[in-house]
PDB file of C-alpha atoms in Angstrom:
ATOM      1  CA  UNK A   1      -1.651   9.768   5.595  1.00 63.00           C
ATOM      2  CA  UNK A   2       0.316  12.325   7.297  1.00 73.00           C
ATOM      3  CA  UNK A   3       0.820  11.700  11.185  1.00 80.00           C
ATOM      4  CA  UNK A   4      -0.723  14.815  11.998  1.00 85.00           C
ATOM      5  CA  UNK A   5      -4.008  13.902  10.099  1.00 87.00           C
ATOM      6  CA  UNK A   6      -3.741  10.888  11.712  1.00 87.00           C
ATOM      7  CA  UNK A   7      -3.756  12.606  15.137  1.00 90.00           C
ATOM      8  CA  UNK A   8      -6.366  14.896  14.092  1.00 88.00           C
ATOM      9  CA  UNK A   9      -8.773  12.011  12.499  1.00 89.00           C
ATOM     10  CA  UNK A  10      -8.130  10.255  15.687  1.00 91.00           C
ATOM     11  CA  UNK A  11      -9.257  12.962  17.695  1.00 92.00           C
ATOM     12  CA  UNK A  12     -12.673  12.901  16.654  1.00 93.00           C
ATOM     13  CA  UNK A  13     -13.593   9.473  17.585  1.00 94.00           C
ATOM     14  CA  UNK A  14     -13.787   8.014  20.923  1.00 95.00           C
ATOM     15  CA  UNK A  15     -13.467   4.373  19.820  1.00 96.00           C
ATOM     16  CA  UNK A  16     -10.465   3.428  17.723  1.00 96.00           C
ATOM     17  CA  UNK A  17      -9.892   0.208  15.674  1.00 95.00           C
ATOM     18  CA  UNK A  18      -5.467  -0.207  15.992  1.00 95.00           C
ATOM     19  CA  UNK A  19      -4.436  -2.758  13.608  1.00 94.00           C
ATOM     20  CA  UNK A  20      -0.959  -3.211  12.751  1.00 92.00           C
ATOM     21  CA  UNK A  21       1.164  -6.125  11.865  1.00 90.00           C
ATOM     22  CA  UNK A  22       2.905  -7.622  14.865  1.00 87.00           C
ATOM     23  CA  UNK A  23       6.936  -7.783  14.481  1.00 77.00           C
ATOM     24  CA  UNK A  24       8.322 -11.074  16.748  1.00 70.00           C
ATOM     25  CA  UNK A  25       5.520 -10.715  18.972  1.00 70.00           C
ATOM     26  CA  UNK A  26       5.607  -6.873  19.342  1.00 83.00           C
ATOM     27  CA  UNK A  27       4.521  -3.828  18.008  1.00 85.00           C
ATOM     28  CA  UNK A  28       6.348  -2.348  15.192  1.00 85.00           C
ATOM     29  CA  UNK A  29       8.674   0.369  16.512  1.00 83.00           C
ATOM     30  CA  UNK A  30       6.985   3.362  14.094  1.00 84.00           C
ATOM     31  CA  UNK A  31       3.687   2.458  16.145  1.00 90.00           C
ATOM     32  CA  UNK A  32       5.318   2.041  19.716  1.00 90.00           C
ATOM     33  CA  UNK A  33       6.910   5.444  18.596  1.00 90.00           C
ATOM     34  CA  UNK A  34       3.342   7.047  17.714  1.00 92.00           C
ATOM     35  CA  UNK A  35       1.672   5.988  20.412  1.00 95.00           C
ATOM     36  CA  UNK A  36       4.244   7.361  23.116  1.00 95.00           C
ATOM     37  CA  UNK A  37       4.853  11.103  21.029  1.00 94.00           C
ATOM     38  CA  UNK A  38       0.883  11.642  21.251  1.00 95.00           C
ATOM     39  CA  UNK A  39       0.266  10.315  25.083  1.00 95.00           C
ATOM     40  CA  UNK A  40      -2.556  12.623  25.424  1.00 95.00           C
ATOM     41  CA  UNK A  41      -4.343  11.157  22.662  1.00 95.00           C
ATOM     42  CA  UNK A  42      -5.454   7.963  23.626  1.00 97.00           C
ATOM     43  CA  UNK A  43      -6.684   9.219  27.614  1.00 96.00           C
ATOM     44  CA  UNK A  44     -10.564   8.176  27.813  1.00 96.00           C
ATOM     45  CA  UNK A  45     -10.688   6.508  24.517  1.00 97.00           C
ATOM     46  CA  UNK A  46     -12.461   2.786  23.588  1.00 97.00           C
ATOM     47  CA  UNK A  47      -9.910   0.734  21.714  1.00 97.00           C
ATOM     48  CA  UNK A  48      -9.734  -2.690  20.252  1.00 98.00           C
ATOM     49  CA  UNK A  49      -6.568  -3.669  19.423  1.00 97.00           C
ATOM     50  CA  UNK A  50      -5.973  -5.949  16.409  1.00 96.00           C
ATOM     51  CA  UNK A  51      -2.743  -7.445  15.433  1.00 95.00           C
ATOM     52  CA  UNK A  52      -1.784  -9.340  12.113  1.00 93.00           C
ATOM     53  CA  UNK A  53       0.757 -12.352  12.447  1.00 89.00           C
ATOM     54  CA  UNK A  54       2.344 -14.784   9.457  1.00 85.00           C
ATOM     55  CA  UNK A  55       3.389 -17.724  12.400  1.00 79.00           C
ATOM     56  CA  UNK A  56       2.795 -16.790  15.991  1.00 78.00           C
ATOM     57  CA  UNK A  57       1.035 -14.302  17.888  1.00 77.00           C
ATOM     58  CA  UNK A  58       1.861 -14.245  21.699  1.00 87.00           C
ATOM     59  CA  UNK A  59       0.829 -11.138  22.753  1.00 92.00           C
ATOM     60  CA  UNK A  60       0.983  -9.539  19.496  1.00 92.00           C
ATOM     61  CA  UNK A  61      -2.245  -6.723  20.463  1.00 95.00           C
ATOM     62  CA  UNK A  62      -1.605  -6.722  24.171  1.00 95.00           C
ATOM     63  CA  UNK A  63       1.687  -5.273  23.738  1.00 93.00           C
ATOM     64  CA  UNK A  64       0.071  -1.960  21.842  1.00 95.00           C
ATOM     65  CA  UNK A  65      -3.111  -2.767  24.457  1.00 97.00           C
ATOM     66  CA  UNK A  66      -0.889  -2.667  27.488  1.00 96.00           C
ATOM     67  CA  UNK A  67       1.496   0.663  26.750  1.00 96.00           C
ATOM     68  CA  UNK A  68      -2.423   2.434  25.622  1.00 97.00           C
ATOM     69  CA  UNK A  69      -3.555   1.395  29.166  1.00 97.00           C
ATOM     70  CA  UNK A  70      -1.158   3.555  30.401  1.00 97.00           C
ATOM     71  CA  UNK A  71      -1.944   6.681  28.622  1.00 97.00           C
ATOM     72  CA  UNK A  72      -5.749   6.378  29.653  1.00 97.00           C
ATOM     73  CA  UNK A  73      -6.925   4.467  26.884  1.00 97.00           C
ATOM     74  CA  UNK A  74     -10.223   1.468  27.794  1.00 98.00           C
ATOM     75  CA  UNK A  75      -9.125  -0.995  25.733  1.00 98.00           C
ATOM     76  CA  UNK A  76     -12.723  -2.901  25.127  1.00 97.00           C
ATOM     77  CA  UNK A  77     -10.741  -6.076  23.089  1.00 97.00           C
ATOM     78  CA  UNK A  78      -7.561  -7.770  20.902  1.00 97.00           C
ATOM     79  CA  UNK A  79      -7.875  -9.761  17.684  1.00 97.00           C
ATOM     80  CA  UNK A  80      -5.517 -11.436  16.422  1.00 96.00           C
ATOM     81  CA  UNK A  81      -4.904 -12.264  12.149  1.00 95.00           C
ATOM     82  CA  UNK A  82      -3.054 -14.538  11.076  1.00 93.00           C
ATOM     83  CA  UNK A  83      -1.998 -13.887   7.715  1.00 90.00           C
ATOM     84  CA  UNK A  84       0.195 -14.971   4.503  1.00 88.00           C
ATOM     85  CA  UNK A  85       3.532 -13.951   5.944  1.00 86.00           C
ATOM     86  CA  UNK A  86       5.520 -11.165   4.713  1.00 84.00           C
ATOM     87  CA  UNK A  87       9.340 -12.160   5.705  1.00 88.00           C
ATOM     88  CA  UNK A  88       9.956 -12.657   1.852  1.00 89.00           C
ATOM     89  CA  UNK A  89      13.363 -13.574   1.949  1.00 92.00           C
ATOM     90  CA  UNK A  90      13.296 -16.751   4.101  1.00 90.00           C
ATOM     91  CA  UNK A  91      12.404 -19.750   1.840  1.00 89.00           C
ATOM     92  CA  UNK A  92      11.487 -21.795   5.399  1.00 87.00           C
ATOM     93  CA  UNK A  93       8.191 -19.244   6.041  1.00 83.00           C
ATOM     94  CA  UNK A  94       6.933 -19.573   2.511  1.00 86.00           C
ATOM     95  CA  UNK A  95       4.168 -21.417   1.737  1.00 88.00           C
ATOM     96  CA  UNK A  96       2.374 -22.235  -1.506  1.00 88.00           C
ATOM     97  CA  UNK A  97       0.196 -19.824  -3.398  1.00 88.00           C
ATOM     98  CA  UNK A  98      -3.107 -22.154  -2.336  1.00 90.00           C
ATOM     99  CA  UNK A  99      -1.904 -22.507   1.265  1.00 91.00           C
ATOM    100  CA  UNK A 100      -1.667 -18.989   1.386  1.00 89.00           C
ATOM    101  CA  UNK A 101      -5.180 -18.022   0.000  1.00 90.00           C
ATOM    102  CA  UNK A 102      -6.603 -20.755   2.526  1.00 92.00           C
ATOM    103  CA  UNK A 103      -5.035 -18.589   5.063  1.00 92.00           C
ATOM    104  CA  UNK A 104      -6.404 -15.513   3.714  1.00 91.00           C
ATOM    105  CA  UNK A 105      -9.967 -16.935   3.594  1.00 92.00           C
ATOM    106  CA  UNK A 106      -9.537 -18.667   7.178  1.00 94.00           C
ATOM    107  CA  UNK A 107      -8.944 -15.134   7.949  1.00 93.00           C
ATOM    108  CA  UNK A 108     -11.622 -13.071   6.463  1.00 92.00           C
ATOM    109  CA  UNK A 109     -14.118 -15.865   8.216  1.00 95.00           C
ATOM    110  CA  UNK A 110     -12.485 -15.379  11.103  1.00 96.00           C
ATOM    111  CA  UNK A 111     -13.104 -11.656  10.658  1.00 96.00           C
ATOM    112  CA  UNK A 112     -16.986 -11.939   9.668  1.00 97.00           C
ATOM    113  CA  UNK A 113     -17.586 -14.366  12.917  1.00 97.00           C
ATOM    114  CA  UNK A 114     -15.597 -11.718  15.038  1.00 96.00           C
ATOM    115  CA  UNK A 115     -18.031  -8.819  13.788  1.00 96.00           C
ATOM    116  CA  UNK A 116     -21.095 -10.595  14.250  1.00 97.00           C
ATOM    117  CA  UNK A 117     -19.808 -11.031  17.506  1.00 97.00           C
ATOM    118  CA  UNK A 118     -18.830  -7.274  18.114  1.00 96.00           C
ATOM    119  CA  UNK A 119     -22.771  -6.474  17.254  1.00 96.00           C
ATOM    120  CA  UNK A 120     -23.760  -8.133  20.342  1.00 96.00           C
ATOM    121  CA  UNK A 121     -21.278  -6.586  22.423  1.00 94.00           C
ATOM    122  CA  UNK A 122     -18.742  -9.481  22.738  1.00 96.00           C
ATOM    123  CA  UNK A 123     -15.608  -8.396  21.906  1.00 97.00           C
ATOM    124  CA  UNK A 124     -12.412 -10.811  21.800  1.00 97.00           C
ATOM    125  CA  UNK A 125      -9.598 -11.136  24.117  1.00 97.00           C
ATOM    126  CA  UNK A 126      -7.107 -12.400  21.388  1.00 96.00           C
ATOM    127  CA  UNK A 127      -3.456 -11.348  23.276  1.00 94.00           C
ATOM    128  CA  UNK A 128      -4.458  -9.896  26.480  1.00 96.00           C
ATOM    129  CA  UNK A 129      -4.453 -12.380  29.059  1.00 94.00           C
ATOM    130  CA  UNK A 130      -1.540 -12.779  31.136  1.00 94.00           C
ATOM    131  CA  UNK A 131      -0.702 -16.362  30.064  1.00 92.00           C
ATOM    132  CA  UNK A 132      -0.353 -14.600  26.491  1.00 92.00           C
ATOM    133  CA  UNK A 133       1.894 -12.021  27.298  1.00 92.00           C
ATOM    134  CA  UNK A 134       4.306 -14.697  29.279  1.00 92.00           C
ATOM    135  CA  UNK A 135       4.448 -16.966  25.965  1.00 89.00           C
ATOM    136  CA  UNK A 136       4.877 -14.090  23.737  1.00 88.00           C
ATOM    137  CA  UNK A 137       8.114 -12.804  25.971  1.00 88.00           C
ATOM    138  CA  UNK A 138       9.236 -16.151  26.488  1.00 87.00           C
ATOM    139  CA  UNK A 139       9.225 -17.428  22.842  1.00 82.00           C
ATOM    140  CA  UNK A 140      10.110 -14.328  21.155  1.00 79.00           C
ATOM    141  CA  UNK A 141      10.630 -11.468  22.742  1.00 82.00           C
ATOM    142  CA  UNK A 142      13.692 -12.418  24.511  1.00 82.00           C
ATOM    143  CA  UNK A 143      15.187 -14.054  21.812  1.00 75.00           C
ATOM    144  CA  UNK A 144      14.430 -11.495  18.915  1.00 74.00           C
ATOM    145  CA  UNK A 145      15.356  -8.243  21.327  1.00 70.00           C
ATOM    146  CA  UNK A 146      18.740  -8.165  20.578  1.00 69.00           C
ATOM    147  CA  UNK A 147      18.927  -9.945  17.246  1.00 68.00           C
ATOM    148  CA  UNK A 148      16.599  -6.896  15.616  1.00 70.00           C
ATOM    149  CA  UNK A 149      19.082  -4.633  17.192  1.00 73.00           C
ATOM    150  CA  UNK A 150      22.352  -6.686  15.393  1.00 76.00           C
ATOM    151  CA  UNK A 151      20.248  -6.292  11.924  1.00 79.00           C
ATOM    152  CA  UNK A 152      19.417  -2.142  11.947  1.00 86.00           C
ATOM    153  CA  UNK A 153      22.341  -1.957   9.788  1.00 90.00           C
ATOM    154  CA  UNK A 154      22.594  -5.259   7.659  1.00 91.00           C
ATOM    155  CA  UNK A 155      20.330  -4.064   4.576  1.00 94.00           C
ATOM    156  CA  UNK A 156      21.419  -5.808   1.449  1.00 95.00           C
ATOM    157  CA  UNK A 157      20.749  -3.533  -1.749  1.00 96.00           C
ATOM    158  CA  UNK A 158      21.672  -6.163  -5.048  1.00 96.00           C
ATOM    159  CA  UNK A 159      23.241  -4.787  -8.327  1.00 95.00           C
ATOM    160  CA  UNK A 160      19.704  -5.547  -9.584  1.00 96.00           C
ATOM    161  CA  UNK A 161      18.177  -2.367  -8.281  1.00 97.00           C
ATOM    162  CA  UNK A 162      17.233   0.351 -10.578  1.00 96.00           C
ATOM    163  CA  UNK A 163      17.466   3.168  -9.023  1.00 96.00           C
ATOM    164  CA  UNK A 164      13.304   3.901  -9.085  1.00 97.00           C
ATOM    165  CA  UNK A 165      13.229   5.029  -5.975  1.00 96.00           C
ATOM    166  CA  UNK A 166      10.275   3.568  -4.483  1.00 97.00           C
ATOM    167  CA  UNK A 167      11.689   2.444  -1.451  1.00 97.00           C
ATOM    168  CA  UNK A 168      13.108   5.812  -0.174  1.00 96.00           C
ATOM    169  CA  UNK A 169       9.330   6.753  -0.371  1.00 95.00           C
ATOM    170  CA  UNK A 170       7.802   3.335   1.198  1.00 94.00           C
ATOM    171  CA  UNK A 171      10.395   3.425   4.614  1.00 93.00           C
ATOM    172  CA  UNK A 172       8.696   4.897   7.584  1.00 87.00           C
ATOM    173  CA  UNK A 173      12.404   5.780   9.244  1.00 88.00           C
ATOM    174  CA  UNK A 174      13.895   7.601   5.877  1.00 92.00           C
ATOM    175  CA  UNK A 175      16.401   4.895   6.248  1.00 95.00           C
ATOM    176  CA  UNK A 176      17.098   4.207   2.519  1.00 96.00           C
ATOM    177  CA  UNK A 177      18.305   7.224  -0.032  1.00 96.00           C
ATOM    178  CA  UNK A 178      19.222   7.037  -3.892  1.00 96.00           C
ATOM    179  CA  UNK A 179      22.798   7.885  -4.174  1.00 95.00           C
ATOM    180  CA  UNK A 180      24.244   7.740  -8.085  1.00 93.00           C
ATOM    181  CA  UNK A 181      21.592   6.068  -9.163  1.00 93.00           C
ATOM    182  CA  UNK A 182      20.855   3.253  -6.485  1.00 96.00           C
ATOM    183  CA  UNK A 183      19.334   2.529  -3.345  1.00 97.00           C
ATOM    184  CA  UNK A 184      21.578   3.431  -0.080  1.00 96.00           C
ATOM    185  CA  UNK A 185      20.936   1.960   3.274  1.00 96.00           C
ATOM    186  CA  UNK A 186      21.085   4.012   6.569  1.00 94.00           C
ATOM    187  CA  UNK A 187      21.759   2.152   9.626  1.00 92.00           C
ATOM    188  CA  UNK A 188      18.168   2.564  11.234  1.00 89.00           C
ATOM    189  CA  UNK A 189      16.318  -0.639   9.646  1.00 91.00           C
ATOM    190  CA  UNK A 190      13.511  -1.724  12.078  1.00 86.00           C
ATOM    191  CA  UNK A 191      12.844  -4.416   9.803  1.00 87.00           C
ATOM    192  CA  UNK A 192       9.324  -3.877   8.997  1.00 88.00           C
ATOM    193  CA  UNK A 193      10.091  -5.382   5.157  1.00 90.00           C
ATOM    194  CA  UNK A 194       8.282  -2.623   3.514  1.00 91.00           C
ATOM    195  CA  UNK A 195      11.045  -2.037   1.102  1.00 94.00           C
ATOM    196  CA  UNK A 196      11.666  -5.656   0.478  1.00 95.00           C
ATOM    197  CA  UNK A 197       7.834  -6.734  -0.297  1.00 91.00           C
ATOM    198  CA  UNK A 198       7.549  -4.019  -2.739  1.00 93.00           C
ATOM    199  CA  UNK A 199      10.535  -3.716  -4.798  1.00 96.00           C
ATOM    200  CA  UNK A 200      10.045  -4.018  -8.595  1.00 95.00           C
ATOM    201  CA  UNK A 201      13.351  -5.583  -8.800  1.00 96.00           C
ATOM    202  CA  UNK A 202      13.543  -7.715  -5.778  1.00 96.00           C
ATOM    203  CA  UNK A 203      16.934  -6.105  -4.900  1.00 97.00           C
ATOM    204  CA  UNK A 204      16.406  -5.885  -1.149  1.00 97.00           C
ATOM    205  CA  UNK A 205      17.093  -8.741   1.534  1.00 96.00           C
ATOM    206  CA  UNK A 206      18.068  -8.657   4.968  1.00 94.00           C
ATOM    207  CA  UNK A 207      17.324 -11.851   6.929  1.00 90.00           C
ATOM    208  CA  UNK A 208      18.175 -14.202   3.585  1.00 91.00           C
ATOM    209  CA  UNK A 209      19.854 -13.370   0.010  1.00 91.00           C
ATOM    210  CA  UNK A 210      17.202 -13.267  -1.696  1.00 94.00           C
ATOM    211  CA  UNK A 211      13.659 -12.651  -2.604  1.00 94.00           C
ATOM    212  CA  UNK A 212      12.046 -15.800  -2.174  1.00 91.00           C
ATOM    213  CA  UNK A 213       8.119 -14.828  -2.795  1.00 87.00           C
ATOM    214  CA  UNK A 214       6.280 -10.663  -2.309  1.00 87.00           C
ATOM    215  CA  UNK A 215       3.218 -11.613   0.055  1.00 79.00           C
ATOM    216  CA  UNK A 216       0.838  -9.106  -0.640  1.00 77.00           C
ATOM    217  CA  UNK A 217      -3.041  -9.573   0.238  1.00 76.00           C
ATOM    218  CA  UNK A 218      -4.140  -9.025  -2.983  1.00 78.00           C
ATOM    219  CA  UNK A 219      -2.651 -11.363  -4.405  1.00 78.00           C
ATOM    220  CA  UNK A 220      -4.668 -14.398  -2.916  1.00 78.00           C
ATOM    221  CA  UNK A 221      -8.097 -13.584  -3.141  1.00 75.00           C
ATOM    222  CA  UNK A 222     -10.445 -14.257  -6.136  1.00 60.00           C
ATOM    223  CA  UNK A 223      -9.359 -12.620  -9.226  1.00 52.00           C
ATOM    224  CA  UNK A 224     -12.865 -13.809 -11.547  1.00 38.00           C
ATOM    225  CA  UNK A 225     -12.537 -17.203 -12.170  1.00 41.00           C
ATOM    226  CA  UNK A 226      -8.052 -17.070 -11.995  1.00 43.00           C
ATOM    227  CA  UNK A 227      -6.586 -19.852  -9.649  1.00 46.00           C
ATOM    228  CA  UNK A 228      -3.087 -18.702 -10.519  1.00 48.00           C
ATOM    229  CA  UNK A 229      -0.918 -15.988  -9.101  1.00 44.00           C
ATOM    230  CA  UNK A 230      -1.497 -12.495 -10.025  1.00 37.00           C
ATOM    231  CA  UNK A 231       1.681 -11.601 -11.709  1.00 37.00           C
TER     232      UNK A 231
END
């Protein structure tokens, strides 16, 4: 969706679902960057906040919760997800395939409780206290700040890439280009491993060398009667 269908869908409604994926206990910088180029958006709206994690959440939907405040927005609740995570080239995050649909289905429970819940006008406070948003600064925050910084510029493109391209369409900052043949990297990474969960070829790394597993949802749930990886 283009960002200004997105501002015109959001327009319409005056309660908003915001779900993104957390990044080291904050919001991704495309969505810190959205929120602050439409301020006038978000003034009188109802938003719940929900915020997808692979290890720890902090403060993962107060952060989005706390910068909406500001521009008028209620904010009526924050859930947090935890799911499979997505930092495919560090072999110390990965799990196995059946640890990972476990956490898929702990998470689409969690999902069906928090809805039931919703319906009779409960809402969750996942990430919004102020004990949340101390652990979240003090466990990542502070330490990540200035490593994701170091790393806008340390894209690793392999001599397996193929030149298809589908990365220069996938990367929210148009930080990757083809250039005789292959994939190019800018220096404006924010490290949202977009490029690196989808390649065919498994060309891109940043934090490791290589591609140790592609986390993608559908890959862990039920498939008919499979138990194996969708390949």
């Amino acid at each position: 969706m283009e960002q200004k269908d997105a501002v015109h869908l959001l327009s319409q409604h005056d309660f908003i679902v915001f779900a993104y994926p957390v990044q080291f206990s904050n919001v991704p910088v495309m969505v810190k960057d959205f929120i602050k180029s439409h301020p006038d958006l978000w003034k009188g709206k109802k938003i719940l906040c929900v915020a997808t994690m692979g290890l720890f959440s902090g403060d993962g939907a107060g952060c989005s919760a706390r910068l909406l405040k500001k521009y008028g927005a209620e904010i009526v609740g924050g859930f947090h997800i935890r799911m499979p995570d997505s930092v495919c080239d560090v072999k110390l995050l990965k799990k196995s395939f059946q640890e990972n649909r476990e956490i898929i289905r702990k998470a689409d429970r969690k999902i069906e409780k928090c809805a039931e819940e919703i319906r009779k006008g409960r809402y969750p406070k996942n990430g919004l206290h102020l004990y949340s948003q101390i652990t979240g600064l003090l466990c990542q925050r502070l330490w990540y700040y200035s490593k994701t910084k170091s790393y806008s510029d340390q894209l690793k493109i392999s001599n397996a890439c193929t030149g298809c391209g589908l990365c220069t369409r996938l990367c929210p900052t148009d930080n990757l280009t083809l250039k005789n043949g292959k994939a190019a990297a800018g220096k404006h990474c924010t490290m949202c491993y977009r490029c690196i969960s989808s390649c065919p070829a498994r060309a891109i790394t940043l934090l490791g060398h290589t591609v140790i597993e592609q986390c993608r949802y559908d890959k862990y749930i039920q498939n008919g009667k499979k138990n194996e990886p969708l390949k």
